[in-house]
Amino acid sequence: MQPQTATFGAGCFWGVEAAFRAVDGVTDTAVGFMGGTVPNPSYERVCQGDSGHAEVCQVQFDPTRVTYEQLLTAFWKMHDPTQVDRQGPDVGRQYRSVIFAHSPEQERTARASKVALEQSGTHQRLVATTIEPAQTFSRAEDEHQHYHEKHGGVC
């Protein structure tokens, strides 16, 4: 079976990438930007907050070893999906909680997972995560790739 792609935004992409790299069945990750209007944005440009992009982690995974549902479970646990345009000290639209679906099946699965999370009572507030069709992925500069591995987990 061919590897599949999933793309998630859950705040600063350095931590998101580190969390997904620890999931068995994830075969590769890359950090970058999706969902904006500026072609080929740089990290600096996205941090200005006017490009519309989210910081994202694009995940390649082996569906015989990890399901998309399991990736969604990891995504929900790695951040606070009730925060709007922020995660912890990182504030701005680029830090929004977002799932970019690469297929109608991923979109259906993500929407069902979001409903299940909302109905679980895990969070006191509504889940703010948006689910959108995947767009062009712009890979971030090399110094941002595998950041935690390069810097010992320090942001």
CSV table of N, CA and C in Angstrom, one decimal:
chain,number,residue,atom,x,y,z
A,1,MET,N,0.8,-1.2,0.0
A,1,MET,CA,0.0,0.0,0.0
A,1,MET,C,0.9,1.2,0.0
A,2,GLN,N,0.5,2.2,-0.8
A,2,GLN,CA,1.3,3.5,-0.9
A,2,GLN,C,1.2,4.3,0.4
A,3,PRO,N,2.3,5.0,0.7
A,3,PRO,CA,2.2,6.0,1.8
A,3,PRO,C,1.1,7.0,1.5
A,4,GLN,N,0.5,7.6,2.6
A,4,GLN,CA,-0.5,8.6,2.5
A,4,GLN,C,0.0,9.9,3.1
A,5,THR,N,-0.7,11.0,2.8
A,5,THR,CA,-0.3,12.3,3.4
A,5,THR,C,-1.4,12.8,4.2
A,6,ALA,N,-1.0,13.5,5.3
A,6,ALA,CA,-2.0,14.2,6.2
A,6,ALA,C,-1.3,15.5,6.6
A,7,THR,N,-2.1,16.5,6.8
A,7,THR,CA,-1.5,17.8,7.1
A,7,THR,C,-2.3,18.5,8.3
A,8,PHE,N,-1.6,18.9,9.3
A,8,PHE,CA,-2.2,19.4,10.5
A,8,PHE,C,-1.5,20.7,11.0
A,9,GLY,N,-2.3,21.6,11.5
A,9,GLY,CA,-1.8,22.8,12.1
A,9,GLY,C,-2.2,22.8,13.6
A,10,ALA,N,-1.3,22.9,14.5
A,10,ALA,CA,-1.7,22.9,15.9
A,10,ALA,C,-0.7,23.8,16.7
A,11,GLY,N,-0.5,25.0,16.2
A,11,GLY,CA,0.4,25.9,16.9
A,11,GLY,C,1.8,25.8,16.2
A,12,CYS,N,2.8,26.2,17.0
A,12,CYS,CA,4.2,26.2,16.5
A,12,CYS,C,4.5,24.8,15.9
A,13,PHE,N,4.9,24.8,14.6
A,13,PHE,CA,5.1,23.6,13.9
A,13,PHE,C,6.3,22.7,14.4
A,14,TRP,N,7.2,23.3,15.2
A,14,TRP,CA,8.4,22.5,15.7
A,14,TRP,C,7.9,21.4,16.6
A,15,GLY,N,7.0,21.8,17.6
A,15,GLY,CA,6.5,20.8,18.5
A,15,GLY,C,5.6,19.8,17.9
A,16,VAL,N,4.8,20.3,16.9
A,16,VAL,CA,3.8,19.4,16.2
A,16,VAL,C,4.6,18.3,15.4
A,17,GLU,N,5.6,18.8,14.8
A,17,GLU,CA,6.5,17.8,14.0
A,17,GLU,C,7.1,16.8,14.9
A,18,ALA,N,7.6,17.2,16.1
A,18,ALA,CA,8.3,16.3,17.0
A,18,ALA,C,7.2,15.3,17.5
A,19,ALA,N,6.0,15.7,17.8
A,19,ALA,CA,5.0,14.8,18.3
A,19,ALA,C,4.6,13.8,17.2
A,20,PHE,N,4.5,14.2,16.0
A,20,PHE,CA,4.1,13.2,14.9
A,20,PHE,C,5.3,12.3,14.6
A,21,ARG,N,6.5,12.7,14.7
A,21,ARG,CA,7.7,11.9,14.4
A,21,ARG,C,7.7,10.7,15.4
A,22,ALA,N,7.1,10.9,16.6
A,22,ALA,CA,7.1,9.8,17.6
A,22,ALA,C,6.0,8.8,17.4
A,23,VAL,N,5.1,9.0,16.4
A,23,VAL,CA,4.0,8.1,16.1
A,23,VAL,C,4.5,6.9,15.2
A,24,ASP,N,4.4,5.7,15.7
A,24,ASP,CA,4.8,4.6,14.9
A,24,ASP,C,3.9,4.5,13.7
A,25,GLY,N,4.6,4.3,12.5
A,25,GLY,CA,3.9,4.3,11.2
A,25,GLY,C,4.0,5.6,10.5
A,26,VAL,N,4.5,6.7,11.1
A,26,VAL,CA,4.8,7.9,10.4
A,26,VAL,C,6.1,7.7,9.8
A,27,THR,N,6.2,7.9,8.5
A,27,THR,CA,7.4,7.6,7.8
A,27,THR,C,8.3,8.8,7.4
A,28,ASP,N,7.6,10.0,7.5
A,28,ASP,CA,8.4,11.2,7.2
A,28,ASP,C,7.5,12.4,7.6
A,29,THR,N,8.1,13.5,7.9
A,29,THR,CA,7.4,14.7,8.2
A,29,THR,C,8.2,15.9,7.6
A,30,ALA,N,7.4,17.0,7.4
A,30,ALA,CA,8.0,18.2,6.9
A,30,ALA,C,7.2,19.3,7.5
A,31,VAL,N,7.8,20.4,7.9
A,31,VAL,CA,7.1,21.6,8.4
A,31,VAL,C,7.0,22.6,7.3
A,32,GLY,N,5.9,23.4,7.3
A,32,GLY,CA,5.7,24.4,6.3
A,32,GLY,C,4.5,25.2,6.5
A,33,PHE,N,3.9,25.6,5.5
A,33,PHE,CA,2.8,26.5,5.5
A,33,PHE,C,1.7,26.1,4.5
A,34,MET,N,0.4,26.3,4.9
A,34,MET,CA,-0.7,26.0,4.1
A,34,MET,C,-1.9,26.9,4.4
A,35,GLY,N,-2.7,27.2,3.5
A,35,GLY,CA,-4.0,27.9,3.7
A,35,GLY,C,-3.9,29.4,3.5
A,36,GLY,N,-2.9,29.9,2.9
A,36,GLY,CA,-2.7,31.4,2.8
A,36,GLY,C,-2.9,31.8,1.3
A,37,THR,N,-2.5,33.1,1.1
A,37,THR,CA,-2.7,33.7,-0.2
A,37,THR,C,-1.4,34.1,-0.9
A,38,VAL,N,-0.3,34.1,-0.1
A,38,VAL,CA,1.0,34.5,-0.7
A,38,VAL,C,1.7,33.3,-1.2
A,39,PRO,N,2.1,33.3,-2.5
A,39,PRO,CA,2.8,32.2,-3.1
A,39,PRO,C,4.2,32.0,-2.4
A,40,ASN,N,4.6,30.8,-2.1
A,40,ASN,CA,6.0,30.5,-1.6
A,40,ASN,C,6.4,31.4,-0.4
A,41,PRO,N,5.6,31.3,0.6
A,41,PRO,CA,5.9,32.2,1.8
A,41,PRO,C,7.1,31.7,2.6
A,42,SER,N,7.8,32.7,3.2
A,42,SER,CA,8.9,32.3,4.1
A,42,SER,C,8.4,32.3,5.5
A,43,TYR,N,9.2,31.8,6.4
A,43,TYR,CA,8.8,31.8,7.8
A,43,TYR,C,8.6,33.2,8.3
A,44,GLU,N,9.5,34.1,7.9
A,44,GLU,CA,9.5,35.5,8.3
A,44,GLU,C,8.2,36.1,7.8
A,45,ARG,N,7.8,35.8,6.6
A,45,ARG,CA,6.5,36.4,6.0
A,45,ARG,C,5.3,35.9,6.8
A,46,VAL,N,5.3,34.6,7.0
A,46,VAL,CA,4.1,34.0,7.7
A,46,VAL,C,4.0,34.6,9.2
A,47,CYS,N,5.2,34.8,9.8
A,47,CYS,CA,5.2,35.3,11.2
A,47,CYS,C,4.7,36.8,11.2
A,48,GLN,N,4.7,37.5,10.1
A,48,GLN,CA,4.1,38.8,10.1
A,48,GLN,C,2.6,38.8,10.3
A,49,GLY,N,2.0,37.6,10.0
A,49,GLY,CA,0.6,37.4,10.2
A,49,GLY,C,-0.4,37.9,9.2
A,50,ASP,N,0.1,38.3,8.0
A,50,ASP,CA,-0.7,38.8,7.0
A,50,ASP,C,-0.8,37.9,5.7
A,51,SER,N,-0.2,36.7,5.8
A,51,SER,CA,-0.2,35.9,4.6
A,51,SER,C,-1.4,34.9,4.6
A,52,GLY,N,-2.1,34.8,5.7
A,52,GLY,CA,-3.2,33.8,5.8
A,52,GLY,C,-2.8,32.4,6.0
A,53,HIS,N,-1.5,32.1,6.0
A,53,HIS,CA,-1.1,30.7,6.2
A,53,HIS,C,-1.1,30.3,7.6
A,54,ALA,N,-1.2,29.0,7.8
A,54,ALA,CA,-1.0,28.3,9.1
A,54,ALA,C,0.3,27.6,9.1
A,55,GLU,N,1.0,27.6,10.2
A,55,GLU,CA,2.2,26.7,10.4
A,55,GLU,C,1.6,25.3,10.4
A,56,VAL,N,2.1,24.4,9.6
A,56,VAL,CA,1.6,23.0,9.6
A,56,VAL,C,2.7,22.0,9.6
A,57,CYS,N,2.4,20.8,9.9
A,57,CYS,CA,3.2,19.7,9.7
A,57,CYS,C,2.6,18.7,8.7
A,58,GLN,N,3.3,18.5,7.7
A,58,GLN,CA,2.8,17.5,6.7
A,58,GLN,C,3.4,16.1,7.0
A,59,VAL,N,2.5,15.2,7.2
A,59,VAL,CA,2.9,13.8,7.7
A,59,VAL,C,2.7,12.8,6.5
A,60,GLN,N,3.8,12.0,6.3
A,60,GLN,CA,3.7,10.9,5.4
A,60,GLN,C,3.5,9.7,6.3
A,61,PHE,N,2.6,8.8,6.0
A,61,PHE,CA,2.3,7.7,6.9
A,61,PHE,C,2.0,6.4,6.1
A,62,ASP,N,2.3,5.3,6.8
A,62,ASP,CA,2.0,4.0,6.2
A,62,ASP,C,0.7,3.5,6.8
A,63,PRO,N,-0.3,3.5,6.0
A,63,PRO,CA,-1.7,3.2,6.5
A,63,PRO,C,-1.8,1.7,6.9
A,64,THR,N,-0.8,0.9,6.7
A,64,THR,CA,-0.9,-0.5,7.2
A,64,THR,C,-0.3,-0.5,8.6
A,65,ARG,N,0.3,0.6,9.1
A,65,ARG,CA,0.9,0.6,10.4
A,65,ARG,C,0.2,1.6,11.3
A,66,VAL,N,-0.4,2.7,10.7
A,66,VAL,CA,-1.1,3.7,11.5
A,66,VAL,C,-2.2,4.2,10.7
A,67,THR,N,-3.4,4.4,11.3
A,67,THR,CA,-4.5,4.9,10.5
A,67,THR,C,-4.6,6.4,10.6
A,68,TYR,N,-5.4,6.9,9.7
A,68,TYR,CA,-5.7,8.4,9.8
A,68,TYR,C,-6.4,8.7,11.1
A,69,GLU,N,-7.3,7.8,11.5
A,69,GLU,CA,-8.0,8.0,12.8
A,69,GLU,C,-7.0,8.1,14.0
A,70,GLN,N,-5.9,7.3,13.9
A,70,GLN,CA,-4.9,7.3,15.0
A,70,GLN,C,-4.1,8.6,14.9
A,71,LEU,N,-3.9,9.1,13.7
A,71,LEU,CA,-3.2,10.4,13.6
A,71,LEU,C,-4.1,11.5,14.2
A,72,LEU,N,-5.4,11.5,13.9
A,72,LEU,CA,-6.3,12.5,14.5
A,72,LEU,C,-6.3,12.4,16.0
A,73,THR,N,-6.3,11.2,16.6
A,73,THR,CA,-6.2,11.1,18.0
A,73,THR,C,-4.9,11.8,18.6
A,74,ALA,N,-3.8,11.5,17.9
A,74,ALA,CA,-2.6,12.2,18.3
A,74,ALA,C,-2.7,13.7,18.2
A,75,PHE,N,-3.3,14.2,17.1
A,75,PHE,CA,-3.5,15.6,16.9
A,75,PHE,C,-4.3,16.2,18.0
A,76,TRP,N,-5.4,15.6,18.4
A,76,TRP,CA,-6.3,16.2,19.4
A,76,TRP,C,-5.5,16.3,20.7
A,77,LYS,N,-4.7,15.3,21.0
A,77,LYS,CA,-4.0,15.3,22.3
A,77,LYS,C,-2.8,16.2,22.4
A,78,MET,N,-2.2,16.6,21.2
A,78,MET,CA,-0.9,17.4,21.3
A,78,MET,C,-1.2,18.9,21.4
A,79,HIS,N,-2.4,19.3,21.4
A,79,HIS,CA,-2.6,20.8,21.6
A,79,HIS,C,-4.0,21.0,22.1
A,80,ASP,N,-4.3,22.3,22.4
A,80,ASP,CA,-5.7,22.6,22.9
A,80,ASP,C,-6.5,23.1,21.7
A,81,PRO,N,-7.4,22.2,21.2
A,81,PRO,CA,-8.1,22.6,20.0
A,81,PRO,C,-9.2,23.6,20.2
A,82,THR,N,-9.4,24.1,21.5
A,82,THR,CA,-10.4,25.1,21.8
A,82,THR,C,-9.9,26.5,21.6
A,83,GLN,N,-8.6,26.6,21.5
A,83,GLN,CA,-8.0,28.0,21.4
A,83,GLN,C,-8.1,28.5,20.0
A,84,VAL,N,-8.5,29.7,19.9
A,84,VAL,CA,-8.7,30.4,18.5
A,84,VAL,C,-7.4,31.2,18.2
A,85,ASP,N,-6.8,30.8,17.1
A,85,ASP,CA,-5.7,31.6,16.6
A,85,ASP,C,-4.5,31.7,17.6
A,86,ARG,N,-4.3,30.6,18.3
A,86,ARG,CA,-3.2,30.6,19.3
A,86,ARG,C,-3.0,29.2,19.9
A,87,GLN,N,-1.8,29.0,20.4
A,87,GLN,CA,-1.5,27.9,21.2
A,87,GLN,C,-0.5,28.4,22.2
A,88,GLY,N,-0.8,28.3,23.5
A,88,GLY,CA,0.0,28.8,24.5
A,88,GLY,C,0.4,30.2,24.3
A,89,PRO,N,1.8,30.5,24.3
A,89,PRO,CA,2.2,31.9,24.2
A,89,PRO,C,2.2,32.3,22.7
A,90,ASP,N,2.0,31.4,21.8
A,90,ASP,CA,2.1,31.8,20.3
A,90,ASP,C,0.7,32.3,19.9
A,91,VAL,N,0.6,33.5,19.5
A,91,VAL,CA,-0.7,34.1,19.1
A,91,VAL,C,-0.6,34.6,17.7
A,92,GLY,N,-1.7,34.3,17.0
A,92,GLY,CA,-1.8,34.8,15.6
A,92,GLY,C,-2.5,33.7,14.7
A,93,ARG,N,-3.0,34.1,13.6
A,93,ARG,CA,-3.7,33.2,12.7
A,93,ARG,C,-2.8,32.1,12.3
A,94,GLN,N,-1.5,32.3,12.2
A,94,GLN,CA,-0.6,31.3,11.7
A,94,GLN,C,-0.5,30.1,12.7
A,95,TYR,N,-1.0,30.3,13.9
A,95,TYR,CA,-1.0,29.2,15.0
A,95,TYR,C,-2.3,28.6,15.2
A,96,ARG,N,-3.3,28.8,14.2
A,96,ARG,CA,-4.6,28.2,14.4
A,96,ARG,C,-4.6,26.7,14.4
A,97,SER,N,-5.6,26.1,14.9
A,97,SER,CA,-5.8,24.7,14.9
A,97,SER,C,-6.6,24.3,13.6
A,98,VAL,N,-6.0,23.5,12.8
A,98,VAL,CA,-6.6,23.3,11.5
A,98,VAL,C,-6.2,21.9,11.0
A,99,ILE,N,-7.1,21.2,10.3
A,99,ILE,CA,-6.9,20.0,9.6
A,99,ILE,C,-7.1,20.2,8.2
A,100,PHE,N,-6.1,20.0,7.4
A,100,PHE,CA,-6.2,20.1,5.9
A,100,PHE,C,-6.4,18.7,5.3
A,101,ALA,N,-7.6,18.5,4.8
A,101,ALA,CA,-7.9,17.1,4.3
A,101,ALA,C,-7.5,17.0,2.9
A,102,HIS,N,-6.8,15.8,2.6
A,102,HIS,CA,-6.3,15.5,1.3
A,102,HIS,C,-7.2,14.7,0.4
A,103,SER,N,-8.4,14.4,1.0
A,103,SER,CA,-9.4,13.6,0.2
A,103,SER,C,-10.7,13.7,0.9
A,104,PRO,N,-11.8,13.4,0.2
A,104,PRO,CA,-13.1,13.5,0.8
A,104,PRO,C,-13.2,12.5,2.0
A,105,GLU,N,-12.5,11.4,1.9
A,105,GLU,CA,-12.5,10.4,3.0
A,105,GLU,C,-11.8,11.0,4.3
A,106,GLN,N,-10.7,11.7,4.1
A,106,GLN,CA,-10.1,12.3,5.2
A,106,GLN,C,-11.0,13.4,5.8
A,107,GLU,N,-11.6,14.2,5.0
A,107,GLU,CA,-12.5,15.2,5.5
A,107,GLU,C,-13.7,14.6,6.3
A,108,ARG,N,-14.3,13.6,5.8
A,108,ARG,CA,-15.4,12.9,6.6
A,108,ARG,C,-14.9,12.4,7.9
A,109,THR,N,-13.7,11.7,7.9
A,109,THR,CA,-13.1,11.1,9.1
A,109,THR,C,-12.8,12.2,10.1
A,110,ALA,N,-12.2,13.3,9.6
A,110,ALA,CA,-11.8,14.4,10.5
A,110,ALA,C,-13.1,15.1,11.1
A,111,ARG,N,-14.1,15.3,10.3
A,111,ARG,CA,-15.3,15.9,10.8
A,111,ARG,C,-16.0,15.0,11.9
A,112,ALA,N,-16.0,13.7,11.6
A,112,ALA,CA,-16.6,12.7,12.6
A,112,ALA,C,-15.8,12.7,13.9
A,113,SER,N,-14.5,12.8,13.7
A,113,SER,CA,-13.6,12.8,14.9
A,113,SER,C,-13.8,14.1,15.7
A,114,LYS,N,-14.0,15.2,15.0
A,114,LYS,CA,-14.2,16.5,15.7
A,114,LYS,C,-15.5,16.4,16.5
A,115,VAL,N,-16.6,15.9,15.9
A,115,VAL,CA,-17.9,15.8,16.6
A,115,VAL,C,-17.7,14.9,17.8
A,116,ALA,N,-17.0,13.7,17.6
A,116,ALA,CA,-16.9,12.8,18.7
A,116,ALA,C,-16.1,13.5,19.9
A,117,LEU,N,-15.1,14.3,19.6
A,117,LEU,CA,-14.4,15.0,20.6
A,117,LEU,C,-15.3,16.0,21.3
A,118,GLU,N,-16.0,16.7,20.5
A,118,GLU,CA,-17.0,17.7,21.2
A,118,GLU,C,-18.0,17.0,22.1
A,119,GLN,N,-18.5,15.9,21.7
A,119,GLN,CA,-19.5,15.2,22.4
A,119,GLN,C,-18.9,14.4,23.6
A,120,SER,N,-17.6,14.3,23.7
A,120,SER,CA,-16.9,13.5,24.7
A,120,SER,C,-16.9,14.3,26.1
A,121,GLY,N,-17.1,15.6,26.0
A,121,GLY,CA,-17.0,16.4,27.2
A,121,GLY,C,-15.6,16.6,27.7
A,122,THR,N,-14.6,16.3,26.9
A,122,THR,CA,-13.2,16.5,27.3
A,122,THR,C,-12.9,17.9,27.5
A,123,HIS,N,-13.5,18.8,26.7
A,123,HIS,CA,-13.2,20.2,26.8
A,123,HIS,C,-14.4,21.0,27.3
A,124,GLN,N,-14.2,22.0,28.0
A,124,GLN,CA,-15.3,22.9,28.5
A,124,GLN,C,-15.7,23.9,27.4
A,125,ARG,N,-14.9,24.2,26.5
A,125,ARG,CA,-15.2,25.1,25.4
A,125,ARG,C,-15.4,24.3,24.1
A,126,LEU,N,-16.0,25.0,23.1
A,126,LEU,CA,-16.1,24.4,21.8
A,126,LEU,C,-14.8,24.2,21.1
A,127,VAL,N,-14.7,23.2,20.3
A,127,VAL,CA,-13.5,22.9,19.5
A,127,VAL,C,-13.5,23.9,18.4
A,128,ALA,N,-12.4,24.7,18.3
A,128,ALA,CA,-12.2,25.7,17.3
A,128,ALA,C,-11.6,25.3,16.0
A,129,THR,N,-11.1,24.0,16.0
A,129,THR,CA,-10.4,23.5,14.9
A,129,THR,C,-11.2,23.6,13.6
A,130,THR,N,-10.6,24.1,12.5
A,130,THR,CA,-11.3,24.1,11.3
A,130,THR,C,-10.8,22.9,10.4
A,131,ILE,N,-11.6,22.5,9.5
A,131,ILE,CA,-11.3,21.4,8.6
A,131,ILE,C,-11.5,22.0,7.2
A,132,GLU,N,-10.4,22.0,6.4
A,132,GLU,CA,-10.4,22.6,5.1
A,132,GLU,C,-9.8,21.7,4.1
A,133,PRO,N,-10.1,21.9,2.8
A,133,PRO,CA,-9.4,21.1,1.8
A,133,PRO,C,-7.9,21.4,1.8
A,134,ALA,N,-7.1,20.5,1.6
A,134,ALA,CA,-5.6,20.7,1.5
A,134,ALA,C,-5.4,21.6,0.3
A,135,GLN,N,-4.4,22.5,0.5
A,135,GLN,CA,-4.0,23.4,-0.6
A,135,GLN,C,-2.5,23.2,-0.8
A,136,THR,N,-1.9,24.1,-1.5
A,136,THR,CA,-0.5,24.0,-1.8
A,136,THR,C,0.3,24.0,-0.5
A,137,PHE,N,1.2,23.1,-0.3
A,137,PHE,CA,2.1,23.0,0.8
A,137,PHE,C,3.4,23.7,0.5
A,138,SER,N,3.8,24.7,1.2
A,138,SER,CA,5.0,25.4,1.1
A,138,SER,C,6.0,25.0,2.2
A,139,ARG,N,7.0,24.3,1.8
A,139,ARG,CA,7.9,23.8,2.8
A,139,ARG,C,8.7,24.9,3.4
A,140,ALA,N,8.8,24.9,4.8
A,140,ALA,CA,9.6,25.9,5.5
A,140,ALA,C,11.1,25.7,5.2
A,141,GLU,N,11.9,26.7,5.5
A,141,GLU,CA,13.3,26.7,5.3
A,141,GLU,C,14.0,25.5,6.1
A,142,ASP,N,15.1,25.0,5.6
A,142,ASP,CA,15.8,23.9,6.2
A,142,ASP,C,16.0,24.0,7.7
A,143,GLU,N,16.3,25.2,8.2
A,143,GLU,CA,16.6,25.3,9.7
A,143,GLU,C,15.4,25.0,10.5
A,144,HIS,N,14.2,25.0,9.9
A,144,HIS,CA,13.0,24.7,10.7
A,144,HIS,C,12.6,23.2,10.7
A,145,GLN,N,13.2,22.4,9.7
A,145,GLN,CA,12.9,21.0,9.6
A,145,GLN,C,13.6,20.2,10.8
A,146,HIS,N,12.8,19.3,11.4
A,146,HIS,CA,13.4,18.5,12.5
A,146,HIS,C,14.0,19.4,13.6
A,147,TYR,N,13.4,20.5,13.9
A,147,TYR,CA,14.0,21.5,14.8
A,147,TYR,C,14.3,20.9,16.1
A,148,HIS,N,13.4,20.1,16.7
A,148,HIS,CA,13.7,19.6,18.1
A,148,HIS,C,14.9,18.6,18.1
A,149,GLU,N,15.1,17.9,17.0
A,149,GLU,CA,16.2,17.0,16.9
A,149,GLU,C,17.5,17.7,16.8
A,150,LYS,N,17.5,18.8,16.1
A,150,LYS,CA,18.7,19.7,15.9
A,150,LYS,C,19.0,20.5,17.1
A,151,HIS,N,18.0,20.8,17.9
A,151,HIS,CA,18.3,21.7,19.1
A,151,HIS,C,17.9,21.1,20.4
A,152,GLY,N,17.8,19.8,20.5
A,152,GLY,CA,17.6,19.1,21.7
A,152,GLY,C,16.3,19.4,22.4
A,153,GLY,N,15.2,19.6,21.6
A,153,GLY,CA,13.9,19.8,22.1
A,153,GLY,C,13.6,21.2,22.6
A,154,VAL,N,14.6,22.1,22.3
A,154,VAL,CA,14.4,23.5,22.8
A,154,VAL,C,13.8,24.3,21.7
A,155,CYS,N,12.9,25.1,22.0
A,155,CYS,CA,12.3,26.1,21.0
A,155,CYS,C,13.0,27.4,21.2
